[in-house]
Coordinates of C-alpha atoms in Angstrom, one line a residue:
M21 CA -0.1 0.2 -0.2
L22 CA 1.3 3.6 -1.0
D23 CA 2.4 5.8 1.8
I24 CA 0.0 8.7 2.1
K25 CA 2.8 11.1 1.3
E26 CA 3.4 9.3 -1.7
Q27 CA -0.3 9.4 -2.6
S28 CA -0.7 13.1 -2.1
G29 CA 2.6 13.7 -4.1
L30 CA 4.1 15.9 -1.2
L31 CA 7.2 15.2 0.4
E32 CA 6.3 17.3 3.5
P33 CA 2.5 18.0 3.6
T34 CA 2.0 21.2 5.6
D35 CA -1.3 22.9 6.5
V36 CA -2.2 26.1 4.4
S37 CA -2.3 28.2 7.5
E38 CA 0.9 26.7 9.0
Y39 CA 2.6 27.4 5.6
L40 CA 1.5 31.0 5.5
F41 CA 2.3 31.8 9.2
T42 CA 5.6 30.1 9.1
R43 CA 6.7 32.3 6.2
L44 CA 5.4 35.4 7.9
Y45 CA 7.8 34.2 10.9
Q46 CA 10.6 33.7 8.5
I47 CA 10.3 37.4 7.1
G48 CA 10.2 39.2 10.3
V49 CA 6.7 39.2 11.5
R50 CA 6.3 38.2 15.2
S51 CA 3.0 39.6 16.4
V52 CA -0.2 39.6 14.2
H53 CA -2.7 42.3 14.5
G54 CA -6.5 41.8 13.7
V55 CA -10.1 41.1 15.0
P56 CA -11.5 37.6 15.2
G57 CA -14.5 36.4 13.1
D58 CA -15.9 32.9 12.2
Y59 CA -14.1 32.8 8.7
N60 CA -10.7 33.5 10.4
L61 CA -11.0 31.4 13.6
V62 CA -9.5 28.0 12.5
S63 CA -6.5 29.9 11.0
L64 CA -6.0 31.8 14.2
D65 CA -5.3 28.6 16.0
Y66 CA -2.3 28.2 13.8
L67 CA -0.4 31.3 15.1
P68 CA 1.3 30.4 18.3
R69 CA 2.4 27.0 16.5
C70 CA 4.1 29.1 14.0
G71 CA 5.8 31.3 16.8
L72 CA 3.4 34.4 16.1
S73 CA 1.6 36.1 18.8
W74 CA -2.0 37.2 18.5
V75 CA -2.7 41.1 19.3
G76 CA -6.2 41.6 18.9
S77 CA -7.2 45.2 18.7
V78 CA -10.6 46.6 19.5
N79 CA -11.5 47.0 16.0
E80 CA -10.5 46.3 12.5
L81 CA -9.5 50.1 11.9
N82 CA -7.3 50.3 14.6
A83 CA -5.8 47.0 14.1
G84 CA -4.8 48.4 10.2
Y85 CA -3.4 51.4 11.8
A86 CA -1.5 49.4 14.1
A87 CA -0.2 47.1 11.5
D88 CA 1.0 50.0 9.6
G89 CA 3.1 51.4 12.5
Y90 CA 4.6 47.8 13.1
A91 CA 5.7 47.7 9.5
R92 CA 7.2 51.1 9.6
V93 CA 9.4 49.8 12.5
K94 CA 9.8 46.2 11.8
G95 CA 9.8 46.4 7.9
I96 CA 6.8 43.9 7.4
S97 CA 3.2 43.6 9.2
A98 CA 0.4 41.1 8.9
L99 CA -3.4 41.9 9.5
I100 CA -6.1 39.5 9.9
T101 CA -9.8 40.2 9.3
T102 CA -12.9 38.3 8.4
F103 CA -14.8 38.5 5.1
G104 CA -17.0 41.6 4.4
V105 CA -17.5 43.5 7.6
G106 CA -14.0 43.1 9.3
E107 CA -12.1 43.9 5.9
L108 CA -14.2 46.8 5.2
S109 CA -13.6 48.3 8.6
A110 CA -9.8 47.9 7.9
I111 CA -9.9 49.3 4.0
N112 CA -9.2 52.7 5.2
A113 CA -6.1 51.9 7.0
M114 CA -5.0 49.7 4.0
A115 CA -5.4 52.4 1.7
G116 CA -3.3 54.6 3.7
A117 CA -0.7 52.0 3.9
Y118 CA -0.9 51.8 0.0
S119 CA -0.6 55.4 -0.4
E120 CA 2.2 55.9 1.9
H121 CA 4.2 52.6 0.8
I122 CA 3.7 50.6 4.0
P123 CA 4.2 46.6 3.4
V124 CA 1.2 45.0 5.3
V125 CA -0.1 41.5 4.6
H126 CA -3.8 41.6 4.8
I127 CA -5.2 38.0 5.1
V128 CA -9.1 37.9 4.8
G129 CA -10.8 34.9 6.2
C130 CA -13.7 34.1 3.8
P131 CA -16.5 31.7 3.1
S132 CA -15.6 28.1 1.8
T133 CA -14.7 27.6 -2.0
I134 CA -18.1 25.5 -1.9
A135 CA -20.2 28.2 -0.6
Q136 CA -18.7 30.7 -2.9
R137 CA -19.2 28.2 -5.8
D138 CA -22.8 27.7 -4.9
G139 CA -23.7 31.5 -4.0
M140 CA -25.0 30.6 -0.8
L141 CA -26.8 33.4 1.1
L142 CA -24.3 33.9 4.0
H143 CA -24.0 36.3 6.7
H144 CA -21.4 39.3 6.1
T145 CA -22.4 39.1 2.3
L146 CA -24.5 41.5 0.3
G147 CA -27.1 38.7 -0.2
N148 CA -26.4 38.6 -3.9
G149 CA -24.1 35.7 -4.4
D150 CA -21.0 38.0 -5.1
F151 CA -18.2 36.6 -3.1
N152 CA -15.5 38.9 -5.1
V153 CA -17.2 42.1 -4.5
F154 CA -14.8 43.1 -1.4
A155 CA -11.7 41.7 -2.9
N156 CA -12.4 43.8 -6.0
M157 CA -12.7 46.9 -3.7
N158 CA -9.3 45.9 -2.3
A159 CA -7.6 45.3 -5.7
P160 CA -6.6 49.1 -6.4
I161 CA -5.0 49.5 -3.1
S162 CA -3.0 46.2 -3.1
A163 CA 0.2 45.5 -4.7
E164 CA -0.9 41.9 -5.4
L165 CA -4.3 40.2 -4.6
C166 CA -4.5 36.4 -4.4
K167 CA -7.2 34.0 -3.7
L168 CA -6.0 30.7 -2.0
N169 CA -8.6 28.3 -3.7
N170 CA -6.4 25.8 -5.2
P171 CA -3.8 23.7 -2.9
A172 CA -1.8 22.9 -6.0
S173 CA -0.8 26.6 -6.5
I174 CA -1.3 28.1 -3.0
A175 CA 2.4 27.8 -1.8
A176 CA 3.6 29.5 -4.8
Q177 CA 0.8 32.1 -4.5
I178 CA 1.9 33.1 -0.9
D179 CA 5.7 33.3 -1.7
H180 CA 4.8 35.3 -4.6
C181 CA 2.6 37.7 -2.7
L182 CA 4.9 38.2 0.3
R183 CA 7.7 39.0 -2.1
E184 CA 5.7 41.4 -3.8
C185 CA 4.6 43.1 -0.4
I186 CA 8.3 43.5 0.5
I187 CA 9.9 44.4 -2.9
K188 CA 7.3 47.1 -3.7
S189 CA 6.7 48.2 -0.3
R190 CA 3.0 48.3 -0.4
P191 CA 0.0 46.0 0.9
V192 CA -0.9 42.7 -0.5
Y193 CA -4.4 41.0 0.1
I194 CA -4.7 37.3 0.7
M195 CA -8.1 35.6 0.6
L196 CA -8.2 32.4 2.7
P197 CA -11.4 30.5 2.5
T198 CA -12.3 28.3 5.3
D199 CA -12.0 24.9 3.7
M200 CA -8.3 25.7 2.5
A201 CA -7.2 26.7 5.9
Q202 CA -6.3 22.9 6.8
K203 CA -5.7 21.9 3.3
K204 CA -2.0 20.5 2.6
V205 CA 0.7 22.0 0.6
E206 CA 4.2 21.3 0.0
G207 CA 6.0 22.2 3.1
L208 CA 9.5 21.3 1.7
R209 CA 9.5 25.0 0.1
L210 CA 9.7 26.3 3.8
R211 CA 13.4 25.1 4.1
A212 CA 14.3 27.6 1.4
P213 CA 14.1 31.0 2.5
L214 CA 12.2 33.6 0.4
D215 CA 14.3 35.5 -2.3
L216 CA 13.7 39.0 -1.2
S217 CA 16.4 40.9 -2.9
P218 CA 15.2 43.8 -4.7
P219 CA 15.4 43.7 -8.6
S220 CA 18.8 44.6 -10.1
N221 CA 19.5 47.1 -12.8
D222 CA 20.6 46.1 -16.3
P223 CA 24.5 47.0 -16.1
D224 CA 24.8 49.1 -19.1
R225 CA 21.8 51.0 -18.5
E226 CA 22.7 51.6 -14.8
D227 CA 26.3 52.9 -15.9
Y228 CA 24.9 55.2 -18.4
V229 CA 22.5 56.7 -16.1
V230 CA 25.2 57.1 -13.5
E231 CA 27.5 58.9 -16.0
V232 CA 24.9 61.3 -16.8
I233 CA 24.1 62.1 -13.4
L234 CA 27.8 62.6 -12.4
K235 CA 28.4 64.9 -15.5
Y236 CA 25.8 67.3 -13.9
L237 CA 26.8 66.7 -10.4
H238 CA 30.5 67.5 -11.3
A239 CA 29.6 70.6 -13.2
A240 CA 27.3 72.1 -10.2
R241 CA 28.3 74.9 -8.4
N242 CA 26.0 74.5 -5.2
P243 CA 24.5 71.1 -5.3
I244 CA 22.3 69.8 -2.4
I245 CA 20.7 66.5 -1.5
L246 CA 17.0 66.3 -0.6
V247 CA 15.6 63.4 1.1
D248 CA 11.8 62.3 1.0
A249 CA 9.7 59.5 2.4
C250 CA 10.3 56.8 -0.3
A251 CA 14.0 56.8 0.7
V252 CA 12.8 54.9 3.8
R253 CA 10.1 53.0 2.3
H254 CA 12.4 51.5 -0.5
G255 CA 15.6 50.9 1.7
V256 CA 18.1 53.3 0.3
V257 CA 18.6 55.2 3.6
E258 CA 22.1 53.7 4.1
E259 CA 22.9 54.7 0.6
V260 CA 21.9 58.3 1.4
H261 CA 24.1 58.3 4.5
D262 CA 27.0 56.7 2.3
L263 CA 26.6 59.8 -0.3
V264 CA 26.3 62.5 2.5
D265 CA 29.3 61.1 4.2
R266 CA 31.4 60.8 0.9
T267 CA 30.4 64.2 -0.5
N268 CA 29.6 66.3 2.6
L269 CA 27.1 67.9 0.5
P270 CA 24.2 69.8 2.4
V271 CA 21.2 67.4 3.1
F272 CA 17.8 68.6 3.7
V273 CA 14.6 66.4 4.5
T274 CA 11.2 66.8 3.6
P275 CA 8.2 66.7 6.2
M276 CA 7.7 63.1 5.1
G277 CA 11.4 62.4 5.1
K278 CA 11.8 63.6 8.7
G279 CA 14.1 61.1 10.3
A280 CA 15.6 59.6 7.3
V281 CA 19.0 61.5 7.7
N282 CA 21.0 61.7 10.9
E283 CA 20.2 65.2 11.9
T284 CA 23.5 65.2 14.1
R285 CA 25.8 65.3 11.0
P286 CA 27.3 68.8 10.4
S287 CA 25.9 68.9 6.7
Y288 CA 22.3 68.5 7.8
G289 CA 20.3 71.8 6.9
G290 CA 17.1 71.3 8.1
V291 CA 13.3 70.5 6.8
Y292 CA 12.3 72.1 3.4
A293 CA 8.8 72.4 2.7
G294 CA 8.7 75.4 0.2
E295 CA 7.0 78.4 1.9
G296 CA 6.8 76.5 5.3
S297 CA 10.6 76.3 5.6
S298 CA 12.9 78.8 7.4
A299 CA 14.1 81.5 5.7
D300 CA 17.6 80.1 5.3
V301 CA 16.7 76.6 4.5
K302 CA 14.3 77.9 1.7
D303 CA 16.9 80.2 0.2
R304 CA 19.5 77.5 0.2
V305 CA 17.4 74.8 -1.4
E306 CA 15.7 77.1 -3.8
N307 CA 18.9 78.6 -5.0
S308 CA 20.8 75.3 -5.5
D309 CA 21.6 74.7 -9.2
L310 CA 21.4 71.0 -8.7
I311 CA 19.0 69.3 -6.3
L312 CA 19.6 65.3 -6.0
S313 CA 16.1 64.5 -5.0
I314 CA 15.8 61.0 -3.3
G315 CA 12.4 59.3 -3.0
A316 CA 10.1 62.3 -3.2
I317 CA 6.3 62.5 -2.7
K318 CA 5.5 66.2 -3.6
S319 CA 1.9 66.1 -2.0
D320 CA 0.0 69.4 -0.8
F321 CA 0.9 68.8 2.8
N322 CA 4.6 67.7 2.1
T323 CA 5.2 70.9 0.2
T324 CA 3.1 73.5 2.1
G325 CA 0.3 73.6 -0.5
F326 CA 2.7 72.9 -3.7
S327 CA 4.9 76.0 -2.5
Y328 CA 8.2 74.6 -3.9
R329 CA 10.1 77.1 -5.9
T330 CA 12.5 74.7 -7.7
S331 CA 13.0 73.8 -11.3
Q332 CA 13.0 70.5 -12.6
L333 CA 15.9 71.7 -15.0
N334 CA 17.9 71.8 -11.8
S335 CA 16.9 68.5 -10.5
I336 CA 17.7 64.9 -10.5
D337 CA 15.0 62.6 -9.2
F338 CA 15.9 59.1 -7.7
H339 CA 12.8 56.8 -7.5
S340 CA 12.2 53.0 -6.7
T341 CA 11.2 52.2 -10.3
H342 CA 13.0 55.1 -12.3
I343 CA 15.3 58.0 -12.5
V344 CA 14.4 61.5 -13.9
V345 CA 17.4 63.7 -15.0
R346 CA 16.1 67.1 -15.4
Y347 CA 13.4 66.2 -18.2
S348 CA 14.7 62.9 -19.2
E349 CA 13.2 60.0 -17.6
Y350 CA 14.9 56.6 -17.4
P351 CA 12.3 53.6 -16.6
G352 CA 13.3 50.6 -15.2
V353 CA 16.5 51.8 -13.5
F354 CA 16.1 51.5 -9.8
M355 CA 17.7 54.0 -7.3
K356 CA 19.4 51.6 -5.1
G357 CA 22.1 50.5 -7.5
V358 CA 22.5 53.8 -9.1
L359 CA 23.0 55.6 -5.6
Q360 CA 25.7 52.9 -4.8
K361 CA 27.7 53.6 -8.0
I362 CA 27.5 57.3 -7.5
V363 CA 29.1 57.0 -4.1
Q364 CA 31.8 54.9 -5.3
R365 CA 32.4 57.0 -8.7
V366 CA 31.9 60.6 -7.6
D367 CA 35.3 62.6 -8.2
L368 CA 35.4 64.8 -5.1
D369 CA 38.1 66.9 -6.5
Q370 CA 35.4 68.0 -9.3
L371 CA 32.7 68.4 -6.6
S372 CA 31.7 71.9 -5.3
T373 CA 30.6 71.8 -1.8
V374 CA 28.8 75.0 -0.3
P375 CA 27.9 74.5 3.3
G376 CA 24.3 74.8 4.2
P377 CA 22.6 76.3 7.2
T378 CA 23.4 75.0 10.5
V379 CA 20.2 73.7 12.3
M380 CA 19.7 74.4 16.1
S381 CA 16.9 73.6 18.6
G382 CA 15.4 77.1 18.4
I383 CA 14.4 77.0 22.0
E384 CA 16.3 80.0 23.1
E385 CA 14.9 82.3 20.8
N386 CA 11.4 81.2 21.1
E387 CA 11.2 81.9 24.6
E388 CA 8.1 84.3 25.6
P389 CA 7.4 85.9 28.8
R390 CA 4.0 84.3 29.2
D391 CA 3.8 80.9 31.0
V392 CA 1.5 79.4 28.6
I393 CA 2.6 76.3 26.5
T394 CA 2.8 77.6 22.6
Q395 CA 3.4 75.5 19.6
K396 CA 6.4 77.9 18.9
W397 CA 7.9 76.9 22.3
F398 CA 6.8 73.5 22.4
W399 CA 8.5 71.6 19.6
P400 CA 12.0 73.0 19.9
R401 CA 11.7 72.3 23.7
I402 CA 10.9 68.4 22.6
S403 CA 14.5 68.4 21.0
S404 CA 16.4 68.1 24.3
F405 CA 13.9 65.5 25.6
L406 CA 14.4 63.2 22.6
K407 CA 16.9 60.3 22.8
E408 CA 19.0 58.2 20.3
N409 CA 16.7 55.3 18.9
D410 CA 13.3 57.0 19.7
I411 CA 10.3 56.3 17.9
V412 CA 8.3 59.6 17.4
V413 CA 4.8 59.1 16.0
T414 CA 3.0 62.3 15.0
E415 CA -0.6 62.7 14.2
T416 CA -1.9 64.8 11.3
G417 CA -2.5 68.3 12.3
T418 CA -0.5 70.2 14.7
A419 CA 1.9 67.4 15.5
N420 CA 2.9 66.5 11.9
F421 CA 3.8 70.1 11.2
G422 CA 5.1 71.2 14.8
I423 CA 7.6 68.3 14.7
W424 CA 9.5 70.0 11.6
E425 CA 10.9 72.7 14.5
T426 CA 12.2 69.5 16.4
K427 CA 15.7 68.6 16.0
F428 CA 16.3 64.8 16.3
P429 CA 19.3 62.8 18.0
A430 CA 21.0 60.1 16.0
N431 CA 18.7 57.1 14.8
V432 CA 15.3 58.6 15.8
K433 CA 12.7 57.2 13.7
A434 CA 9.9 59.4 12.8
L435 CA 6.4 58.1 12.0
S436 CA 3.8 60.2 10.2
Q437 CA 1.0 59.7 7.7
V438 CA 1.3 63.3 5.8
L439 CA 0.1 62.1 2.3
W440 CA -3.1 59.8 3.5
G441 CA -3.7 61.9 6.5
S442 CA -6.3 59.8 8.2
I443 CA -7.4 61.4 11.4
G444 CA -6.7 59.1 14.4
W445 CA -4.3 56.9 12.5
S446 CA -1.2 57.9 15.1
V447 CA -2.9 56.2 18.0
G448 CA -2.9 52.7 16.6
A449 CA 0.4 53.4 14.6
A450 CA 1.9 54.1 18.2
Q451 CA 0.7 50.8 19.3
G452 CA 2.1 48.8 16.6
A453 CA 5.3 50.6 16.6
C454 CA 5.8 50.0 20.2
L455 CA 4.9 46.5 19.9
A456 CA 7.5 46.1 16.9
A457 CA 10.3 47.6 19.0
K458 CA 9.4 45.1 21.8
D459 CA 9.3 42.2 19.5
G460 CA 12.6 43.3 17.9
E461 CA 14.1 43.8 21.4
M462 CA 14.9 47.3 20.3
D463 CA 16.2 49.7 23.0
S464 CA 13.6 52.4 22.0
R465 CA 11.2 54.6 23.5
T466 CA 7.9 55.1 21.8
L467 CA 6.5 58.8 21.9
L468 CA 3.0 59.8 20.5
F469 CA 2.0 63.3 19.8
V470 CA -1.7 63.9 18.9
G471 CA -4.3 66.3 19.1
D472 CA -7.5 65.8 21.5
G473 CA -9.8 65.8 18.5
S474 CA -8.0 63.2 16.6
F475 CA -7.4 60.9 20.0
Q476 CA -10.9 60.7 20.6
L477 CA -11.5 58.7 17.1
T478 CA -9.1 55.9 18.0
C479 CA -8.6 56.2 22.1
Q480 CA -9.6 52.5 22.6
E481 CA -6.3 51.6 21.2
V482 CA -5.0 52.5 24.5
S483 CA -6.4 49.4 25.8
T484 CA -4.4 47.2 23.5
M485 CA -1.2 48.8 24.6
L486 CA -2.3 48.1 28.2
R487 CA -3.1 44.6 27.3
H488 CA 0.3 43.7 26.0
G489 CA 2.2 45.5 28.5
L490 CA 3.5 48.5 26.2
K491 CA 5.1 51.5 27.6
P492 CA 4.8 54.3 25.3
I493 CA 4.7 58.0 26.3
L494 CA 1.3 59.5 25.0
F495 CA 1.3 63.2 24.8
V496 CA -2.2 64.5 23.9
I497 CA -2.3 68.1 22.9
C498 CA -5.6 69.6 24.6
N499 CA -6.3 72.5 22.5
D500 CA -10.0 72.2 22.1
G501 CA -10.9 70.4 18.8
F502 CA -9.9 69.9 15.3
T503 CA -7.1 72.7 14.9
I504 CA -6.1 71.7 11.3
E505 CA -9.8 71.9 10.1
R506 CA -10.4 75.2 11.8
L507 CA -7.4 76.8 10.0
I508 CA -8.7 75.4 6.5
H509 CA -12.4 76.5 7.3
G510 CA -14.7 77.2 9.9
M511 CA -12.6 78.7 12.9
D512 CA -15.4 79.0 15.2
A513 CA -17.6 76.3 13.4
E514 CA -19.4 73.9 15.5
Y515 CA -18.5 71.0 13.6
N516 CA -14.8 71.5 14.6
D517 CA -15.7 71.4 18.2
I518 CA -15.3 68.4 20.5
I519 CA -16.6 67.6 23.9
K520 CA -13.9 68.0 26.5
W521 CA -13.1 64.5 27.8
K522 CA -11.1 63.9 31.3
F523 CA -8.5 62.0 28.9
T524 CA -6.2 60.8 31.8
D525 CA -9.1 59.0 33.2
L526 CA -9.1 56.6 30.4
V527 CA -6.1 54.6 31.6
S528 CA -8.2 53.9 34.6
V529 CA -11.4 52.9 32.6
F530 CA -9.4 50.7 30.4
G531 CA -8.3 48.6 33.4
A532 CA -4.9 50.1 34.2
S533 CA -3.6 49.9 37.6
E534 CA -1.4 52.7 39.0
K535 CA 1.6 50.4 38.6
E536 CA 0.7 49.9 34.8
A537 CA 0.2 53.3 33.9
R538 CA 1.0 56.8 35.0
K539 CA -0.9 60.1 34.2
F540 CA 0.0 63.8 34.1
Q541 CA -1.7 67.2 33.4
I542 CA 0.3 69.6 32.2
K543 CA -0.8 73.4 31.9
T544 CA 2.6 75.5 32.3
R545 CA 6.3 75.7 30.9
D546 CA 7.5 74.8 34.4
E547 CA 5.5 71.8 34.8
L548 CA 6.5 70.6 31.5
N549 CA 10.2 71.4 32.0
Q550 CA 9.9 69.4 35.3
L551 CA 8.2 66.4 33.7
L552 CA 10.6 66.2 30.8
T553 CA 13.7 66.3 33.0
N554 CA 12.3 63.6 35.5
E555 CA 14.6 60.3 35.4
E556 CA 11.7 58.3 36.0
F557 CA 9.4 59.8 33.5
N558 CA 12.3 59.3 31.0
A559 CA 12.9 55.8 31.9
C560 CA 9.4 54.7 30.8
P561 CA 8.6 52.2 33.7
A562 CA 4.9 52.2 32.5
L563 CA 2.5 53.5 29.8
Q564 CA 2.6 57.1 30.6
F565 CA -0.3 59.6 29.6
V566 CA 0.2 63.1 29.4
E567 CA -2.2 65.9 28.8
V568 CA -0.4 69.1 27.5
Y569 CA -2.7 72.3 27.2
M570 CA -2.0 74.8 24.6
P571 CA -4.2 77.9 23.4
R572 CA -7.2 76.9 20.9
D573 CA -6.2 79.1 18.2
D574 CA -2.4 78.4 18.3
A575 CA -0.7 76.4 15.5
P576 CA 2.7 75.8 14.1
K577 CA 3.9 78.1 11.2
G578 CA 3.7 75.4 8.5
L579 CA 0.2 74.0 9.4
V580 CA -1.1 77.8 9.1
M581 CA 0.6 78.0 5.6
T582 CA -0.8 74.7 4.4
A583 CA -4.2 75.2 5.7
E584 CA -4.5 78.4 3.8
A585 CA -3.1 76.8 0.6
S586 CA -5.6 74.0 1.0
A587 CA -8.5 76.5 1.6
R588 CA -7.8 78.3 -1.7
S589 CA -7.5 74.9 -3.4
N590 CA -10.7 73.9 -2.0
A591 CA -12.4 77.2 -3.5
K592 CA -11.1 76.9 -7.0
A593 CA -14.0 76.4 -9.4

């Protein structure tokens, strides 16, 4: 009688769920976010067998935000939802991850292949027999979409999908039917690690592009480097630092690129955001005759309302899939290899290096006689509170714009959602980031800066932080509502108001003891200075929740200017 393995044709039969979760573990995932639902329950049983921990967020939207934050720190994340009601609750978060180039593996437990074939009238469906409608909604916001319907191809589908997620740095969507969760696939494949190496350039094409770039670089009188978000997302931060170290060219970052460059380097010049920049930064960047723009995302909030005053004739743009030299585009030439060769081949004797501005914390010049905590004073003050390796999460609104004025120590990782800008994203993202640091055994504090209005949308995720013993510092900026919306339109409109919560009481409502969470209410500069210099507070012995009170109509300069530009854009016929 034939052996069962021989009958199946499989050398090492492995359940589909085990195969999928083992692959996730192999590529760096340690905790899986999501919400249980009857179509994913069987697969969830496999998580601990594969070395994975279940997070269990309070809702799918928060879980999606948390997976986003986890991926930004760990390099990859996984989210599990159930068909229809679960995945649609997470779709906003996945759209944000797609928009901002974040690699999240979204696994959706769905009805069996038999139920789908027969068009059964099941719960969580639209009642019309269409089981592809939700996958079709996710398709435009997924780098790859695969339906695990055939055991013969499932292992290859999973491997391909995970590779696409990492290489393209965008979400992928995996549809796992209930009757496939325990089907057998070839587990022998798991012995070979996935090939996650980025695609390489054609050597001749790459050499040609490098020669063209070096010709303009050597001829420039005052070249600079401008680093944006996709330098981080597509893994060229090391190449950027090598280029800065080799050339000593002045280097600037955009708001979305904040944290991509070591700001303690002498050549670091600050944040360039068009009209929202400081005068010396604006002057230096816009008068440069050659800008090496790396990983640019020139969105409205990233450019202070499209207020760049730079010419494409003076720009060389490095992207993950192509290079643009002035007005000539070179498709299919990836920036990583090009940057590596530029570092190797640049002739320093031909290179003109004109120093850029020196970045200071600005706290002294921002001192004011009043005791009130202002945005202008607060953000530079945070500079001296930060430590190396901190993870700084800022919410769309005052925090995203205020952090421009904060100078980072080395190796600070900045998380923001400037392009997608979903209100409340940062609370879930902070949970995911803090958990990723814990999973990676990183010596990092996680700091969240979020407005009171934004916090009210996703505050429940604090309970998930407590559940997993996470110890972030949460700064809730209490300034009475949606400041960014007020500045765009309706300064005194009722729809921009919120009810005033007793925010610090929430940690007790969510079940935290005094040992598990500490809470503070800060209304003066002296109180804030005392807190930020307190050794125990800095050591993060528990989750720490800080209410920081600021004036209602106060806002960072960059936010004011961007809001004005948004208002003008919205008003155009």
